[in-house]
Short mmCIF file of C-alpha atoms in Angstrom, two decimals:
data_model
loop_
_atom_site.label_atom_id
_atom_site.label_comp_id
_atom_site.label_asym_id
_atom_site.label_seq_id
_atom_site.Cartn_x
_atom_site.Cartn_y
_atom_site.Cartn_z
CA UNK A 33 23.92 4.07 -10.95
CA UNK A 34 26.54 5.28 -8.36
CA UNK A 35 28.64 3.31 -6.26
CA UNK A 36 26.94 0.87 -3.62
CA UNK A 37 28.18 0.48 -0.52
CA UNK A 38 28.36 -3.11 0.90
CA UNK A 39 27.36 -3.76 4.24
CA UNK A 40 27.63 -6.96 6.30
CA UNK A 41 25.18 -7.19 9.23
CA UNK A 42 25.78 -6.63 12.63
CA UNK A 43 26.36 -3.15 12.07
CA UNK A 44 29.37 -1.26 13.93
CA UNK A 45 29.50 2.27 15.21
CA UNK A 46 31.67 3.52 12.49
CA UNK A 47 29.92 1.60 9.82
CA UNK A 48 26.54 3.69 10.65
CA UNK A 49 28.76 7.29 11.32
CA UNK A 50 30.05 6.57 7.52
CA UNK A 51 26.42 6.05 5.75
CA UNK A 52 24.84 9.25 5.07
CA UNK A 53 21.75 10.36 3.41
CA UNK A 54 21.25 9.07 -0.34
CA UNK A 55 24.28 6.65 -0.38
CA UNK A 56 22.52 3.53 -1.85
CA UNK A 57 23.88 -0.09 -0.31
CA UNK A 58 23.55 -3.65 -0.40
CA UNK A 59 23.17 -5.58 2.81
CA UNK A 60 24.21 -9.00 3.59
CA UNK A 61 23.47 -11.03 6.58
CA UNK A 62 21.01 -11.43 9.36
CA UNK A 63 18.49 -8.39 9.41
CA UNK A 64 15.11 -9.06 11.73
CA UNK A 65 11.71 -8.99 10.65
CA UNK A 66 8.82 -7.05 13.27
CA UNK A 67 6.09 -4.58 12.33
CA UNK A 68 3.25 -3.16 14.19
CA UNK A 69 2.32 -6.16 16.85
CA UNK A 70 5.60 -7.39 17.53
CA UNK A 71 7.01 -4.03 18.11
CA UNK A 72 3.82 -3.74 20.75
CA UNK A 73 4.99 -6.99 22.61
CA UNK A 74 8.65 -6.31 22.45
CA UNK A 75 8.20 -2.96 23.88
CA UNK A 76 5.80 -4.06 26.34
CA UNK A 77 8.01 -6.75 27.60
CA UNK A 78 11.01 -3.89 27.81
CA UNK A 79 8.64 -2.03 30.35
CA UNK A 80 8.05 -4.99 32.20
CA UNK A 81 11.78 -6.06 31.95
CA UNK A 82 11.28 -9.54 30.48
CA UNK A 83 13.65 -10.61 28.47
CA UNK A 84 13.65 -10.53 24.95
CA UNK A 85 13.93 -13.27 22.22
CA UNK A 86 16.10 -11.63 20.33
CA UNK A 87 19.52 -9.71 21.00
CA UNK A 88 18.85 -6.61 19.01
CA UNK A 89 22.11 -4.95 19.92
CA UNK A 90 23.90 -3.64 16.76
CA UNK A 91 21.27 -5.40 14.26
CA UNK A 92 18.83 -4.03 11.82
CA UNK A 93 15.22 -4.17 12.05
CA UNK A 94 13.29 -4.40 8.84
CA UNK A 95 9.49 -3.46 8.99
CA UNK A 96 8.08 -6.35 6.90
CA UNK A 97 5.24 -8.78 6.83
CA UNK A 98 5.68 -11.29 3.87
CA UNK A 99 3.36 -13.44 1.90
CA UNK A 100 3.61 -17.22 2.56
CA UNK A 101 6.64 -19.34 0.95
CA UNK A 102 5.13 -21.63 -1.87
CA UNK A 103 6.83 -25.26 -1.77
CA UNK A 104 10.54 -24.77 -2.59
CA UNK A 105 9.96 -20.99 -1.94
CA UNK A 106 12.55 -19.79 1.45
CA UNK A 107 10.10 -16.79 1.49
CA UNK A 108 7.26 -15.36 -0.15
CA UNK A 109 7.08 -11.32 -1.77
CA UNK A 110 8.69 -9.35 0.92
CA UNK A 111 8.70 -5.88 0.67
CA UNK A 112 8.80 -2.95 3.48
CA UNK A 113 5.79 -1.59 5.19
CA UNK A 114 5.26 1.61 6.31
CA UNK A 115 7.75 2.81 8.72
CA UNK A 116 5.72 5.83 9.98
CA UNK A 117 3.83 3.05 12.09
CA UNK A 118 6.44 1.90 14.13
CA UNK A 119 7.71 5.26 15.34
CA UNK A 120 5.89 4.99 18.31
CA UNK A 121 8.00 2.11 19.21
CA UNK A 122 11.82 2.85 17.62
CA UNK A 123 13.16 5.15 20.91
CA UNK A 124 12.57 2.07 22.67
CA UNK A 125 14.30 -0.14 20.40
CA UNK A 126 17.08 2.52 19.86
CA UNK A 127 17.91 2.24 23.44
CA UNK A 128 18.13 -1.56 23.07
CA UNK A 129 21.56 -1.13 20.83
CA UNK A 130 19.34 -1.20 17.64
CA UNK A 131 21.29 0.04 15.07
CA UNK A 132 19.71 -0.13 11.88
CA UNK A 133 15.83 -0.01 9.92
CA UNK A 134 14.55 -0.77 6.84
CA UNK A 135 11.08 0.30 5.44
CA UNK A 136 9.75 2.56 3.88
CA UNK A 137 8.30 6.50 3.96
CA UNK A 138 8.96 9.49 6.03
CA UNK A 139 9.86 9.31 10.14
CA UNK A 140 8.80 11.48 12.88
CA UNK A 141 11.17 13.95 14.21
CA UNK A 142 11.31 12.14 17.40
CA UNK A 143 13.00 8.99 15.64
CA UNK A 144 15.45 11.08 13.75
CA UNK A 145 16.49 12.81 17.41
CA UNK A 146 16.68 9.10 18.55
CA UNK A 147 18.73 8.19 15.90
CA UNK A 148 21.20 10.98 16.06
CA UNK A 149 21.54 10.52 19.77
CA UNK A 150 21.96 6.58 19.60
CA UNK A 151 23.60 7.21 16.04
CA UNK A 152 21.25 4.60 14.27
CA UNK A 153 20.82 4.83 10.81
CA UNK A 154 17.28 4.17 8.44
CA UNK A 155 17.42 2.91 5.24
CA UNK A 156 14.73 2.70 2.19
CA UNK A 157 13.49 -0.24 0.23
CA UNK A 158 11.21 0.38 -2.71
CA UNK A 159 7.31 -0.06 -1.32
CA UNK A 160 5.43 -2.30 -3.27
CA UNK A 161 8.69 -4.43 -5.02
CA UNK A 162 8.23 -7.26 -2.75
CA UNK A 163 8.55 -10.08 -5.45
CA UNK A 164 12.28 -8.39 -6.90
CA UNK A 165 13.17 -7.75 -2.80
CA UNK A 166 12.36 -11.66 -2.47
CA UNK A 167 14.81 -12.61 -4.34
CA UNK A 168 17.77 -11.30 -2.05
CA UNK A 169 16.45 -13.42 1.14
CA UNK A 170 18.53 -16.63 1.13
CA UNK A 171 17.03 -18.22 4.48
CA UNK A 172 14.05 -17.56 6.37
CA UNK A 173 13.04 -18.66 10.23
CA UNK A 174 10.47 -17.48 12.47
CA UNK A 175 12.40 -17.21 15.86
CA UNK A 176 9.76 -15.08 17.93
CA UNK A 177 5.82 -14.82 17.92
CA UNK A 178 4.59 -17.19 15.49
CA UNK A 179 0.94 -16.72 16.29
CA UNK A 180 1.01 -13.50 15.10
CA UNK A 181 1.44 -15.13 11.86
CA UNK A 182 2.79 -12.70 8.99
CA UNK A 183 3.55 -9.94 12.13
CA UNK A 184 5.89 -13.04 13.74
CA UNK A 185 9.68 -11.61 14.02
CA UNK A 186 11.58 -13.69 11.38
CA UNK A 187 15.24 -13.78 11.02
CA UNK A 188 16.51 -13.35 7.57
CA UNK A 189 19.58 -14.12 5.78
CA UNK A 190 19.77 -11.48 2.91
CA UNK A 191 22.04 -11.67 0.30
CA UNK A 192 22.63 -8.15 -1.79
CA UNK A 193 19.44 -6.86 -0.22
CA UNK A 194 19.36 -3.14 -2.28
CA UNK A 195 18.52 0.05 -0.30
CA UNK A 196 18.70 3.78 -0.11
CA UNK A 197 20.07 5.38 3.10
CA UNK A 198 16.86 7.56 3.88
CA UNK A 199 17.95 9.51 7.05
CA UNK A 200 21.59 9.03 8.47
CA UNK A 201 22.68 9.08 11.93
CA UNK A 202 23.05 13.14 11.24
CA UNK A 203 19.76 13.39 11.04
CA UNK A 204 20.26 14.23 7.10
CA UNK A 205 16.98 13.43 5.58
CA UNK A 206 16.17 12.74 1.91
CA UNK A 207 12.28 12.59 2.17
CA UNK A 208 13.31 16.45 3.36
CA UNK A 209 16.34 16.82 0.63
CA UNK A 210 14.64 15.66 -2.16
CA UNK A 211 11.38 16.79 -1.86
CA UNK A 212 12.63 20.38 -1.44
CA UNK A 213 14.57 20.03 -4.78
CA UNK A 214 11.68 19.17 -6.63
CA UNK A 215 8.93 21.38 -5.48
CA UNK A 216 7.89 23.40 -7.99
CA UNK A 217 6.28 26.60 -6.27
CA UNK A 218 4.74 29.57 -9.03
CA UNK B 944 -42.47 1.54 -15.96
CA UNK B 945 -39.78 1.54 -17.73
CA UNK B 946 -39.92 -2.00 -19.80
CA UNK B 947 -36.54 -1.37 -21.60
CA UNK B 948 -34.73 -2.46 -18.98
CA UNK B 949 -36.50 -5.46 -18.16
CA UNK B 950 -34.83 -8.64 -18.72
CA UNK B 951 -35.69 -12.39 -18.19
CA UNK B 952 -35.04 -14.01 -14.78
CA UNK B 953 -32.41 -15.94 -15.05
CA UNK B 954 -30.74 -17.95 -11.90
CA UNK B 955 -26.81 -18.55 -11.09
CA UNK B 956 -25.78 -20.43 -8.72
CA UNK B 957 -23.41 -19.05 -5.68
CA UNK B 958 -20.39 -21.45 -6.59
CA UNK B 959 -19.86 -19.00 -9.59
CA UNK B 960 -19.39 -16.07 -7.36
CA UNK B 961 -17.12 -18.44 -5.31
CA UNK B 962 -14.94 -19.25 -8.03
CA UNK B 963 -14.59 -16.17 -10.03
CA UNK B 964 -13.93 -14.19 -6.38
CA UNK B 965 -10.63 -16.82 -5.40
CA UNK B 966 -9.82 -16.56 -9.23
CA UNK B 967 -9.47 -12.79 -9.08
CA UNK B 968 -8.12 -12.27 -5.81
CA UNK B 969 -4.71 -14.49 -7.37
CA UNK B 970 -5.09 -12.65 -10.31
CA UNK B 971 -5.08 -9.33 -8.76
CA UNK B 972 -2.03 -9.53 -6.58
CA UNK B 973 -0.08 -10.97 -9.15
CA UNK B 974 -1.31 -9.06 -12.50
CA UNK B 975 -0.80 -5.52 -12.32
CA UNK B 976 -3.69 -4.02 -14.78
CA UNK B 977 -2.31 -2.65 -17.78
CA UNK B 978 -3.90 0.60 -17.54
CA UNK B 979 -1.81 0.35 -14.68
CA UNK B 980 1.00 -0.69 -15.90
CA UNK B 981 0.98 2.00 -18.96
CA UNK B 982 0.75 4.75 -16.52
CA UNK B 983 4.05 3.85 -15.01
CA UNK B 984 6.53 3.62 -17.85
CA UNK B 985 5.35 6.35 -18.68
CA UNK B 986 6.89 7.80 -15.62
CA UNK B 987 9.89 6.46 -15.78
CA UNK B 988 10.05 8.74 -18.63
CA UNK B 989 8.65 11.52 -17.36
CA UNK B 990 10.86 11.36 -13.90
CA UNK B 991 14.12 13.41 -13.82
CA UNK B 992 14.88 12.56 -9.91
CA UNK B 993 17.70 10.12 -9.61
CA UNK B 994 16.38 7.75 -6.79
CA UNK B 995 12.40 8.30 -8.24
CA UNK B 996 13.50 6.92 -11.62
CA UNK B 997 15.19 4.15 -9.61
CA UNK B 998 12.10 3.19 -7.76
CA UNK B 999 10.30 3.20 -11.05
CA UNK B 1000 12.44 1.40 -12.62
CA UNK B 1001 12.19 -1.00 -9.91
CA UNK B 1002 8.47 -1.05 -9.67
CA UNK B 1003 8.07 -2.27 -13.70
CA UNK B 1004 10.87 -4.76 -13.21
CA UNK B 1005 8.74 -6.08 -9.98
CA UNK B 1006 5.63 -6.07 -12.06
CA UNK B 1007 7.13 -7.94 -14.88
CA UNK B 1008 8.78 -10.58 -12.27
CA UNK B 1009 5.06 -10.93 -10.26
CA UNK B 1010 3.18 -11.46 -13.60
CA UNK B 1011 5.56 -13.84 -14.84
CA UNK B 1012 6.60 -15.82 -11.53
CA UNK B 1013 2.17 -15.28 -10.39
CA UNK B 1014 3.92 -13.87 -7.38
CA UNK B 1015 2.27 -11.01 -5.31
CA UNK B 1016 3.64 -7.61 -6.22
CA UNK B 1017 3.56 -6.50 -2.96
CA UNK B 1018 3.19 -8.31 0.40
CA UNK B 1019 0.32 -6.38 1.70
CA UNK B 1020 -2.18 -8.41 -0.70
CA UNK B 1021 -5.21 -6.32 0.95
CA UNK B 1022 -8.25 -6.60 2.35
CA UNK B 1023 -10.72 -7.40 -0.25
CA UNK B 1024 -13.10 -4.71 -1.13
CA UNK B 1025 -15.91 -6.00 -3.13
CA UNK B 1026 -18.22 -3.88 -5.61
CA UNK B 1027 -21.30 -6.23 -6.62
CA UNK B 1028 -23.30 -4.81 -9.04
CA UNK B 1029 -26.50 -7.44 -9.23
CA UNK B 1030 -28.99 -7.24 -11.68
CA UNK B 1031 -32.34 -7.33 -10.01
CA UNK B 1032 -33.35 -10.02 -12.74
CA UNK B 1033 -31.21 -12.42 -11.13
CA UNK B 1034 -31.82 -15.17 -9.21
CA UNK B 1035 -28.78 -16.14 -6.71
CA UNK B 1036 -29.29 -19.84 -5.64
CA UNK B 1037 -27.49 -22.34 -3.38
CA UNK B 1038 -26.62 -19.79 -0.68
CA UNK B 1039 -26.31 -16.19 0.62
CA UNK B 1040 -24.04 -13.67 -1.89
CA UNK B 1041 -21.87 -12.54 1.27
CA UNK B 1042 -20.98 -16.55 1.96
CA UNK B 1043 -19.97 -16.91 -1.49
CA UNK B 1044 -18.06 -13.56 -1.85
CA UNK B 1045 -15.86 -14.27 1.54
CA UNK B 1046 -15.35 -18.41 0.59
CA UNK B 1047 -14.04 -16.85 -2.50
CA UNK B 1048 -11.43 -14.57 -0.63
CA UNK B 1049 -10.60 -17.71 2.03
CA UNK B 1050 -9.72 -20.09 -0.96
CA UNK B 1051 -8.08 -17.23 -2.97
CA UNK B 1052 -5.70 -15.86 -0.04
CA UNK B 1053 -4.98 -19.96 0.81
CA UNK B 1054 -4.43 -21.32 -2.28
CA UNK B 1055 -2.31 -18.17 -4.30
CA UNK B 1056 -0.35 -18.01 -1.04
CA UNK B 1057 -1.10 -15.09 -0.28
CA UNK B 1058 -1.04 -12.73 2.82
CA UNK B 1059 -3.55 -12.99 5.48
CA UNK B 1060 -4.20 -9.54 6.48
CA UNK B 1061 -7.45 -8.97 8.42
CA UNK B 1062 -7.64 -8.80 12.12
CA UNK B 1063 -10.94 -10.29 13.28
CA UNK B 1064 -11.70 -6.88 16.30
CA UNK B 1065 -10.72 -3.33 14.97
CA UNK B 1066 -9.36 -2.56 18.83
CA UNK B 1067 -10.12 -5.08 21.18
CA UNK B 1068 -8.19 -8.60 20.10
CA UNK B 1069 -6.75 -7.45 16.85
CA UNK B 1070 -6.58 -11.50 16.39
CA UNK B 1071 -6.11 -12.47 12.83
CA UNK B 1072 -8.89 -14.06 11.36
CA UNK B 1073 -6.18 -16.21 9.44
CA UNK B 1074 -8.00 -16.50 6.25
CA UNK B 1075 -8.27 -12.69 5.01
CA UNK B 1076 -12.16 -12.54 5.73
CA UNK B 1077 -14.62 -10.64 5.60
CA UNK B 1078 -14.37 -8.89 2.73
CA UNK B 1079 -15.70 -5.19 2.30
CA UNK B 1080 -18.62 -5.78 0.56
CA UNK B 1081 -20.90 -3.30 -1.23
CA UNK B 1082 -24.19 -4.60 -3.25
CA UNK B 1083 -25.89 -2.39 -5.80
CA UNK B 1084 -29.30 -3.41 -7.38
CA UNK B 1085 -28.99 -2.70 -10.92
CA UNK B 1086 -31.36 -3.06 -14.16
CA UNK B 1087 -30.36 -6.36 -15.38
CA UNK B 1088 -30.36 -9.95 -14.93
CA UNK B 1089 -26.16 -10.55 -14.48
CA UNK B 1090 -23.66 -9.97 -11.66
CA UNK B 1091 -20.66 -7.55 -12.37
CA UNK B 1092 -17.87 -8.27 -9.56
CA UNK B 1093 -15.21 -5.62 -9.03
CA UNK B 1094 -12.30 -6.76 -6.88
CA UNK B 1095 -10.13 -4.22 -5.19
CA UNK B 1096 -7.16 -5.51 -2.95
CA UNK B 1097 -6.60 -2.85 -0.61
CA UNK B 1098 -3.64 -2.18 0.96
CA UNK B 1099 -3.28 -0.08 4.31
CA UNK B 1100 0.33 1.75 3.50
CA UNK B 1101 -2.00 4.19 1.29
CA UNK B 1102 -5.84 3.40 2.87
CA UNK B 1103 -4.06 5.16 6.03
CA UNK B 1104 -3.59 8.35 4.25
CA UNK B 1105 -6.99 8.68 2.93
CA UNK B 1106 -8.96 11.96 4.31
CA UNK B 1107 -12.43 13.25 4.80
CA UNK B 1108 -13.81 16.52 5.31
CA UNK B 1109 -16.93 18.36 5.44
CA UNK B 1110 -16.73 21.41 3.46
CA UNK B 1111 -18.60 24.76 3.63
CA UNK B 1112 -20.41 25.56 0.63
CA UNK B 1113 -19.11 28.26 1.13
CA UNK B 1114 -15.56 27.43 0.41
CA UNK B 1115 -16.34 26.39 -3.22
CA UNK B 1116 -14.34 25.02 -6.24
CA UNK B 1117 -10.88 26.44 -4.39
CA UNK B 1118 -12.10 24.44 -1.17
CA UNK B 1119 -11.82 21.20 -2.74
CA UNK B 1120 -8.80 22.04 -4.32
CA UNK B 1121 -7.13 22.99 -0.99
CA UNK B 1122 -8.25 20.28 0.37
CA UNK B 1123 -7.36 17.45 -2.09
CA UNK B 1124 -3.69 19.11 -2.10
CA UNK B 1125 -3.50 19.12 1.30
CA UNK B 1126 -4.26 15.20 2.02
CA UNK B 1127 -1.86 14.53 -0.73
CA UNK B 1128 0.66 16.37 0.67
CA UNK B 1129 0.12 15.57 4.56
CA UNK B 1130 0.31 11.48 2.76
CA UNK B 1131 3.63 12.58 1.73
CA UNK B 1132 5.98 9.49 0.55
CA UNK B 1133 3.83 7.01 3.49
CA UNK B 1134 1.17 5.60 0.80
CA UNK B 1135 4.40 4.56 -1.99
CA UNK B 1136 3.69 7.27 -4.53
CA UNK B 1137 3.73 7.39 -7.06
CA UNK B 1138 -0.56 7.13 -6.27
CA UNK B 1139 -3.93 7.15 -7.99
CA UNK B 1140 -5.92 9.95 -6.42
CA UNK B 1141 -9.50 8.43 -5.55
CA UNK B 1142 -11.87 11.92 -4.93
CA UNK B 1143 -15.29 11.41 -3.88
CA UNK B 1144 -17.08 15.31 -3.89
CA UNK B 1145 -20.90 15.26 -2.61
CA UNK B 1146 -24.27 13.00 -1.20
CA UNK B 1147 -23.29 12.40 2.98
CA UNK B 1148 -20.15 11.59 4.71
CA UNK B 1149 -20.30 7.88 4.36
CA UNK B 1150 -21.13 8.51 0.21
CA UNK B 1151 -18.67 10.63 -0.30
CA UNK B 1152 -16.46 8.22 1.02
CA UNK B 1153 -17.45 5.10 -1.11
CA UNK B 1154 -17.19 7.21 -3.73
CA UNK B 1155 -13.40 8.04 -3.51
CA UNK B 1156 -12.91 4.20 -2.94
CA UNK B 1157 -15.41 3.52 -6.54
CA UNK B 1158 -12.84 5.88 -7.99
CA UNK B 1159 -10.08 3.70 -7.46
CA UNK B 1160 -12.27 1.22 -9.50
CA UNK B 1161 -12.34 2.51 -12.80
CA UNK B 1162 -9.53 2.09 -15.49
CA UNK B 1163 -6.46 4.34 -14.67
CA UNK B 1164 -6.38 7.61 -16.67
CA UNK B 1165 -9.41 7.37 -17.49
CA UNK B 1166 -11.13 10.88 -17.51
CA UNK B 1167 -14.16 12.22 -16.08
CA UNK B 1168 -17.02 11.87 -18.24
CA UNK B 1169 -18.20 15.43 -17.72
CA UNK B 1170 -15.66 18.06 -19.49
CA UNK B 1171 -15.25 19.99 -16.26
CA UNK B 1172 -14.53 17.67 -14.12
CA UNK B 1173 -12.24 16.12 -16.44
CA UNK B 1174 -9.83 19.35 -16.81
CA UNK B 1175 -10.28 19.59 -13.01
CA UNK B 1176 -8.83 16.26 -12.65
CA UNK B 1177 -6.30 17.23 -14.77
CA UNK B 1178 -5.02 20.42 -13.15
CA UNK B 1179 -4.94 18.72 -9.78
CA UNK B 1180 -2.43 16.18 -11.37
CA UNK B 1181 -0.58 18.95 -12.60
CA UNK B 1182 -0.50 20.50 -9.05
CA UNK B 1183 -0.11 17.60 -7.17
CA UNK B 1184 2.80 16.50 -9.62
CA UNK B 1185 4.66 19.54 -8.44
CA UNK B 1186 4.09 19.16 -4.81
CA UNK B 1187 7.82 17.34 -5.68
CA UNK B 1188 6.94 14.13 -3.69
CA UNK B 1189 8.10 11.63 -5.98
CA UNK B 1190 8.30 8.22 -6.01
CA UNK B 1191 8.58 6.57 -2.80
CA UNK B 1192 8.57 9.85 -1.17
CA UNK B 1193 12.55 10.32 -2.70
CA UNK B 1194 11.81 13.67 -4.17
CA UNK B 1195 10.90 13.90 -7.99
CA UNK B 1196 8.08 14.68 -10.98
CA UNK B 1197 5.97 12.14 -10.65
CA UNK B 1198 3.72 12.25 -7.30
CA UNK B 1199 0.72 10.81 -9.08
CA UNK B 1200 -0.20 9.01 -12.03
CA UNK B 1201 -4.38 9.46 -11.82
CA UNK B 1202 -6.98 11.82 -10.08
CA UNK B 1203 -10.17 10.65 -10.44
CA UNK B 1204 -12.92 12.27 -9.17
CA UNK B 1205 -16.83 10.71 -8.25
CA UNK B 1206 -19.54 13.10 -7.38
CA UNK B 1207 -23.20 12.81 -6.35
CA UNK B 1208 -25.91 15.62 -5.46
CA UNK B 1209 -25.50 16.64 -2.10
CA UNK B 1210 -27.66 18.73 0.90
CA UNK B 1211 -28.35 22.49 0.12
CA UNK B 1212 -25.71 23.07 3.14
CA UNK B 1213 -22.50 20.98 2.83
CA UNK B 1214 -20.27 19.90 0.22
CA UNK B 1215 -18.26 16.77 1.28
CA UNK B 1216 -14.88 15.35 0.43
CA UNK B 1217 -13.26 12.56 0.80
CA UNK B 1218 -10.17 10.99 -0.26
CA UNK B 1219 -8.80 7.48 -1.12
CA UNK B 1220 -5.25 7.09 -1.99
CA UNK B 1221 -3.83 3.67 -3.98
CA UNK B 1222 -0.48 2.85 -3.88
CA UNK B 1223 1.16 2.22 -7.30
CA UNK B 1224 0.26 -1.07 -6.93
CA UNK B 1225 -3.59 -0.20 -8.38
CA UNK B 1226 -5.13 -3.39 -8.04
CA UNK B 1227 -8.41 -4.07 -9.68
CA UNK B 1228 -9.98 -6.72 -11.54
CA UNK B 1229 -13.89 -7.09 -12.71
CA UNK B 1230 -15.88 -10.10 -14.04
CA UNK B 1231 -19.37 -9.94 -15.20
CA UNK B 1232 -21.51 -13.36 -14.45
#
């Protein structure tokens, strides 16, 4: 494969303005787990202006829900859920100083016009590897709503963590990109 | 009457349905099915895309890790749908079938560590139930005096994607096709392509729909039994394959890996549809008791 790009979380304006669409990377350091119900509380406590229990400014989000840690286990499979769910919620979060998500399929055009205007960048993991992607978390803690259970925000240490940039800050898309090349039309 | 398919009463006791449920439901998220399996090296071959042979590539190195480490593939272990096939020649004893089915899936999800999924109201509470029941469960009466348990896990990355509509007869063979393109296409890379293709053509809304999800239940690649249906199943691989999709939605070759199709007679005026996409991650296990 090409060259990978190493990335050490918290992300910085120019790190994001130098990714662009189909550069694959390997991220280090702190990312934050929240899916479908925590991104429904955290946004909900934005609109009431609570405060929230994490600092999201310049950090990654990644759209995951693992399986339990056996004993001696930091984490159990951990792979990325589908993005498309949380689009509802990522404006929001952009605005926050989010900078960076992982998961997985296509976003709406409203996220990639929140991402080019708050230059945020999305990134790939491959659906459905969760045992392989389990392997790159190094330390695991639930920090925010643990009764949601496997929707609780976790913060993760990753180590290596492998990903495809999907959609840069540009709004360059390779769910666009590459399906277009390999449409056959007769 | 038809004696040939009488057999003798025999009884079984509900802890067997208990057991072999929490045996499969481990087994399942950990063991990809070979048929399975076979399909996707074979598109790592087939793929040409750079990042789709990557994901593949990926995806059999995750299934050899899961199987070997009795990990979970993926981290969306499912909601258990159940196909019960019971023999009306059998006697279930020591409880209700839907007790034993569900204390199956609590001591399966608990004890293979495995993710708790199901939220106990669809809208209202969307409280976890915190032991992945109830199950989906669908009972058959069959000739016979045995039990034949298929186990699907389903994930909701792909069950999202699935699509039903309620065709003209008018619209005919093309119809379908249309159709089944188009709910492939609208899934796009959300349902982690590359997918198995569960069709379910005729009876009523609701039968056309369980039969797309029974589709998803029989080995992968395996054709149609009737001719027809079989080469249909084959062009609409073909077509879908060149929607360019690809793996993970990256762009590439392989979009699917199966279409199978289910049909039943259906009402002199409509001609329903439905579709039921699986992930790549086509879990399925059976027992017979």
């Amino acid at each position: 494969m090409s060259h990978v790009k190493k990335i050490v979380t918290p992300l910085t304006e120019e790190q994001v303005k130098g990714l662009q669409a189909g550069d694959q990377v390997s991220i280090s350091g702190v990312i934050y787990t929240a899916r479908d119900a925590a991104h429904k509380l955290l946004t909900e406590a934005i609109q009431t202006g609570e405060e929230l229990p994490v600092d999201f400014k310049g950090q990654i989000i990644y759209y995951a829900g693992p399986t339990p840690a056996k004993p001696g286990q930091v984490i159990g499979s951990c792979g990325p859920t589908t993005s498309g769910r949380m689009d509802a919620y990522s404006p929001t979060m952009m605005a926050q100083g989010l900078k960076g998500m992982i998961g997985k399929g296509p976003r709406s055009k409203e996220v990639v016009e929140s991402m080019k205007e708050n230059n945020v960048v999305y990134f790939a993991a491959i659906g459905g590897a969760a045992a392989l992607i389990a392997d790159s978390v190094k330390e695991a803690e639930v920090v925010a709503f643990d009764e949601l259970g496997p929707e609780a925000i976790r913060r993760l240490v990753v180590e290596d963590y492998p990903c495809i940039v999907a959609i840069d800050a540009q709004g360059n898309n390779l769910y666009e990109l590459g399906v277009e090349q390999y449409k056959v039309t007769d | 009457m038809n004696h040939s398919t009488e057999t003798c009463m025999r009884e079984l006791s509900v802890d067997k349905i208990t057991e072999a449920v929490k045996r499969l439901c481990i087994e399942a998220a950990c063991d990809l099915p070979e048929d399975v399996e076979k399909l996707i090296r074979e598109a790592v071959d087939k793929e040409e895309s750079k990042f789709g042979k990557y994901s593949l590539e990926k995806i059999v190195k995750n299934v050899e890790l899961s199987r070997n480490e009795n990990a979970p593939m993926c981290q969306d272990t499912g909601i258990v749908v159940v196909f019960a096939e019971v023999g009306q020649d059998l006697r279930l004893v020591g409880g209700s079938l839907t007790d034993a089915i569900n204390e199956g899936v609590r001591q399966g999800y608990e004890e293979g560590y495995l993710r708790k999924s199901v939220v106990e109201d669809p809208v209202l509470n969307r409280k976890n139930t915190g032991d992945n029941t109830p199950a989906v469960i669908y009972t058959e009466l069959v000739p016979g005096n045995e039990i034949k348990l298929q186990i699907l896990p389903k994930g909701a990355g792909s069950e999202n994607m699935g699509a039903l509509k309620m065709l003209k007869p008018a619209e005919g063979l093309e119809g379908v096709k249309n159709f089944i393109i188009q709910a492939v296409t609208q899934a796009g890379g959300n349902p982690c392509p590359p997918v198995i293709v569960g069709v379910g053509i005729g009876g009523t809304m609701d039968k056309s729909t369980l039969l797309a999800k029974k589709a998803l239940a029989r080995h992968a690649g395996e054709p149609h039994a009737n001719p027809e249906y079989q080469a249909l199943e084959e062009e609409l691989l073909e077509e879908i394959n060149k929607l360019g999709i690809g793996p993970q939605g990256f762009g590439g070759k392989v979009t699917a890996l199966a279409v199978h199709i289910e049909t039943y007679p259906t009402h002199i005026a409509t001609m329903p549809v439905a579709v039921c996409l699986n992930c790549h991650a086509a879990r399925h296990k059976e027992v017979t008791l």
